């Protein structure tokens, strides 16, 4: 049995992933705002530090894996929280858990990004300089002053910078023997997606985004890929972003990959 810390395990993709990993025999230490071993709010630096300290105590400083699912959608009321949870809620946890992962057996990490990470190139991502500099207040101010499109900017900008943050860690993590990958889900039937569909600003564009496979994904269809990435079968997969979107990306950007 291996020990895996997961964020965002209470609902949606995280809950399905927790189920899949537990069925495979792993012990999960969940971090979430509710229904988890560690209750913490990842939208603040203090909440993140509390989550890290409590999880490290529960695993006694040794981890075999981390899966970071916690995230907020573009419709979130306090739009700055999208940046805080999606970017800092993942990058700060990744970095803080690396020493514990180095002590683990065949350690691996999966971070949940999004197909939206490719909607905004890093060079044109207005959040990128602040996020890379660790300037949480600055990044929050940009999206909070962006008007009606602040939610989309916060979501696509934070997910783009998150995928880049993972890719930039591939060299060091690889040398440390810890595999690190992202998945980029397309529209998946979760509470986050339902809230987006019900939002008058974003609902229509989400609804008309129909992938070639003709339906949205089920959370279990993300969980099975995450479980594979965490398994020895994925021993040579490192620094990759696995797109799981029913073919949307191939349809929209056939020449870019
Ligand atoms: P969800 O809302 O069901 O799950 C999000 C989880 O994060 C929940 O367990 C929630 O309690 C937790 N969370 C939210 N705010 C938190 C906070 N401040 N502190 C601690 N935990 C917090 O949504 P989901 O769709 O399962 O999302 C999981 C991940 O997948 C997110 O990172 C999301 O951006 C990503 N994603 C989802 C879709 C989709 O269509 N559903 C598409 C692409 C990417």
XYZ file of C-alpha atoms and ligand atoms in Angstrom:
301
model
C 0.000 0.000 0.000
C 1.273 3.473 -0.801
C 0.312 6.785 0.759
C -0.998 9.536 -1.491
C -1.983 13.100 -0.602
C -4.867 14.397 -2.674
C -6.394 17.871 -2.800
C -9.970 18.456 -3.959
C -11.109 14.942 -3.108
C -14.609 15.858 -1.868
C -16.474 16.035 -5.194
C -16.164 15.619 -8.950
C -12.937 14.394 -10.529
C -11.177 14.275 -7.142
C -13.866 12.121 -5.518
C -13.813 9.683 -8.466
C -10.015 9.577 -8.326
C -10.017 8.926 -4.604
C -12.362 5.989 -5.209
C -10.149 4.582 -7.995
C -6.939 4.922 -5.970
C -8.491 3.406 -2.854
C -9.805 0.502 -4.955
C -6.197 -0.016 -6.137
C -5.133 -0.312 -2.482
C -3.660 3.132 -1.804
C -4.111 5.092 1.403
C -5.402 8.615 0.759
C -4.824 11.694 2.890
C -7.358 14.146 1.485
C -7.137 17.923 1.684
C -10.333 19.829 0.996
C -12.534 22.597 2.285
C -14.926 19.825 3.416
C -15.208 16.028 3.755
C -11.485 15.260 3.993
C -8.822 14.118 6.451
C -7.382 17.642 6.366
C -9.905 20.461 6.233
C -8.240 23.572 4.831
C -9.011 26.534 2.591
C -6.440 26.623 -0.226
C -7.467 30.144 -1.284
C -5.233 31.703 1.393
C -1.526 31.342 2.158
C -2.385 30.533 5.779
C -4.823 27.795 4.697
C -2.212 26.274 2.386
C 0.435 26.249 5.139
C -2.052 24.622 7.516
C -2.890 21.968 4.882
C 0.774 21.195 4.223
C 1.669 20.926 7.916
C -1.313 18.685 8.740
C -0.756 16.378 5.738
C 2.973 16.033 6.458
C 2.155 15.152 10.052
C -0.370 12.504 8.944
C 2.093 10.856 6.525
C 5.036 11.222 8.963
C 7.144 12.908 6.275
C 7.026 10.138 3.633
C 4.750 10.152 0.568
C 4.496 7.881 -2.472
C 2.294 10.239 -4.440
C 0.296 13.440 -4.691
C -2.748 14.204 -6.854
C -3.773 17.854 -6.908
C -7.382 18.269 -8.041
C -8.670 21.254 -6.039
C -9.859 23.978 -8.351
C -12.461 26.678 -8.918
C -14.287 27.487 -12.169
C -14.603 30.813 -14.032
C -18.048 31.470 -12.514
C -16.614 31.742 -8.964
C -17.913 34.867 -7.190
C -14.583 36.038 -5.754
C -12.608 35.776 -8.955
C -9.239 36.217 -7.218
C -9.845 32.919 -5.436
C -9.692 31.139 -8.805
C -6.082 32.258 -9.160
C -5.242 31.479 -5.533
C -6.689 27.945 -5.487
C -5.892 26.870 -9.064
C -2.307 28.156 -9.165
C -0.946 28.668 -5.644
C -3.093 25.860 -4.224
C -1.212 23.515 -6.555
C 2.304 24.969 -6.887
C 2.839 25.605 -3.163
C 1.635 22.105 -2.289
C 3.794 20.485 -5.006
C 6.932 22.200 -3.770
C 6.197 21.586 -0.100
C 5.563 17.853 -0.629
C 8.646 17.198 -2.811
C 10.967 16.336 0.130
C 8.392 13.794 1.408
C 7.989 12.353 -2.112
C 11.769 11.871 -2.382
C 11.463 9.484 0.600
C 8.654 7.491 -1.083
C 8.530 4.299 -3.162
C 8.301 4.902 -6.971
C 6.891 8.371 -6.245
C 4.604 10.140 -8.716
C 2.503 13.283 -8.896
C -0.435 14.298 -11.072
C -1.706 17.877 -11.255
C -5.120 18.631 -12.755
C -4.834 21.429 -15.298
C -7.411 21.937 -18.084
C -7.812 22.147 -21.850
C -8.187 25.867 -21.052
C -4.428 25.893 -20.336
C -3.882 25.957 -24.111
C -6.383 28.770 -24.786
C -3.934 31.460 -23.737
C -0.277 31.176 -24.853
C 2.146 31.721 -21.958
C 3.802 34.699 -23.726
C 0.402 36.421 -23.926
C -0.854 35.329 -20.509
C -1.292 38.578 -18.547
C -1.108 36.659 -15.256
C 2.124 34.828 -16.036
C 4.674 37.403 -14.746
C 2.866 37.868 -11.409
C 2.262 34.141 -10.937
C 5.846 33.185 -11.741
C 7.060 35.849 -9.307
C 4.794 34.433 -6.586
C 2.902 37.740 -6.478
C -0.515 36.439 -5.416
C -1.938 39.881 -4.595
C -0.796 41.234 -7.972
C -2.340 38.354 -9.933
C -5.576 38.631 -7.963
C -5.721 42.380 -8.691
C -5.391 41.786 -12.456
C -8.403 39.444 -12.598
C -10.444 41.454 -10.109
C -10.066 44.534 -12.339
C -10.751 42.673 -15.628
C -14.537 43.194 -15.629
C -16.929 40.592 -17.014
C -14.169 38.455 -18.554
C -12.238 38.295 -15.265
C -13.489 34.765 -14.596
C -12.316 33.386 -17.934
C -8.987 35.181 -17.591
C -8.521 33.849 -14.046
C -9.323 30.294 -15.126
C -7.407 30.084 -18.421
C -4.522 32.203 -17.088
C -4.088 30.195 -13.889
C -4.325 26.830 -15.674
C -1.874 27.942 -18.398
C 0.668 29.074 -15.800
C 0.077 25.884 -13.796
C 0.901 23.605 -16.740
C 4.014 25.699 -17.409
C 4.991 25.509 -13.715
C 4.796 21.714 -13.878
C 6.788 21.527 -17.121
C 9.471 23.824 -15.678
C 9.871 21.442 -12.717
C 10.305 18.350 -14.928
C 14.135 18.522 -14.965
C 14.594 18.839 -11.192
C 11.821 16.394 -10.268
C 13.109 13.866 -12.793
C 16.600 14.051 -11.271
C 15.010 13.562 -7.850
C 13.268 10.416 -9.129
C 9.761 11.831 -8.761
C 7.517 11.661 -11.845
C 5.308 14.719 -12.403
C 2.570 15.089 -15.027
C -0.592 17.080 -15.699
C -3.884 16.045 -17.177
C -5.945 18.508 -19.213
C -9.609 17.538 -18.904
C -12.262 18.821 -21.247
C -15.856 19.365 -20.060
C -16.535 16.803 -17.324
C -19.860 16.287 -15.514
C -19.038 17.711 -12.075
C -20.490 20.390 -9.753
C -17.915 22.845 -11.173
C -19.185 22.310 -14.728
C -22.838 22.490 -13.644
C -22.195 25.852 -11.964
C -20.580 27.111 -15.187
C -23.505 25.928 -17.311
C -25.923 27.779 -15.028
C -23.968 31.041 -15.205
C -25.518 33.515 -17.684
C -22.052 34.779 -18.698
C -20.495 31.401 -19.526
C -23.307 28.842 -19.791
C -24.002 29.178 -23.503
C -20.395 28.951 -24.649
C -19.757 25.902 -22.422
C -22.944 24.195 -23.680
C -22.084 24.644 -27.357
C -18.586 23.230 -26.880
C -19.445 19.713 -28.100
C -16.461 17.395 -28.596
C -16.112 14.984 -31.536
C -17.098 12.111 -29.232
C -20.489 13.847 -28.876
C -20.764 13.956 -25.081
C -19.097 15.301 -21.975
C -16.781 13.154 -19.848
C -17.678 11.368 -16.638
C -15.357 11.985 -13.646
C -14.418 8.282 -13.648
C -12.966 8.752 -17.154
C -10.473 11.263 -15.679
C -9.833 9.093 -12.611
C -8.804 6.067 -14.689
C -6.106 8.079 -16.515
C -4.871 9.637 -13.263
C -4.680 6.161 -11.681
C -2.641 4.986 -14.681
C -0.250 7.953 -14.378
C 0.240 7.092 -10.703
C 0.975 3.432 -11.515
C 4.267 1.655 -12.445
C 2.812 1.206 -15.955
C 3.500 4.912 -16.497
C 7.109 4.633 -15.286
C 8.504 6.574 -18.294
C 5.750 9.241 -18.490
C 7.189 12.443 -17.032
C 6.647 16.140 -17.739
C 3.696 15.330 -19.980
C 0.277 16.919 -20.274
C -2.304 14.254 -21.142
C -5.290 15.825 -22.892
C -8.565 14.019 -22.092
C -11.179 16.013 -23.968
C -13.124 13.786 -26.366
C -11.146 15.259 -29.258
C -11.916 18.989 -28.796
C -8.271 20.085 -28.915
C -7.530 18.069 -32.061
C -10.645 19.512 -33.692
C -9.908 23.143 -32.737
C -6.110 23.193 -33.199
C -5.141 20.314 -35.500
C -1.716 21.786 -36.341
C -0.679 22.784 -32.790
C 0.383 20.260 -30.167
P -15.494 20.103 -8.258
O -16.036 21.436 -7.893
O -16.386 18.918 -8.214
O -14.200 19.761 -7.385
C -13.329 20.725 -6.891
C -12.817 20.272 -5.545
O -11.954 21.295 -5.035
C -13.944 20.066 -4.516
O -13.712 18.918 -3.747
C -13.866 21.334 -3.692
O -14.404 21.213 -2.378
C -12.361 21.612 -3.715
N -12.074 23.017 -3.409
C -12.613 24.111 -4.010
N -12.181 25.232 -3.421
C -11.331 24.845 -2.440
C -10.575 25.565 -1.478
N -10.614 26.906 -1.390
N -9.809 24.853 -0.613
C -9.790 23.495 -0.648
N -10.494 22.768 -1.541
C -11.263 23.435 -2.418
O -14.897 20.284 -9.710
P -14.117 19.293 -10.700
O -14.666 19.596 -12.029
O -14.062 17.920 -10.204
O -12.674 19.964 -10.618
C -11.491 19.243 -10.308
C -10.347 19.844 -11.105
O -10.557 19.581 -12.490
C -10.228 21.366 -10.967
O -8.874 21.718 -10.853
C -10.799 21.870 -12.273
O -10.290 23.121 -12.655
C -10.364 20.775 -13.230
N -11.130 20.722 -14.490
C -12.465 20.448 -14.486
C -13.152 20.421 -15.702
C -14.634 20.126 -15.771
O -15.233 20.284 -16.849
N -15.271 19.692 -14.695
C -12.473 20.661 -16.900
C -11.106 20.931 -16.857
C -10.435 20.952 -15.643
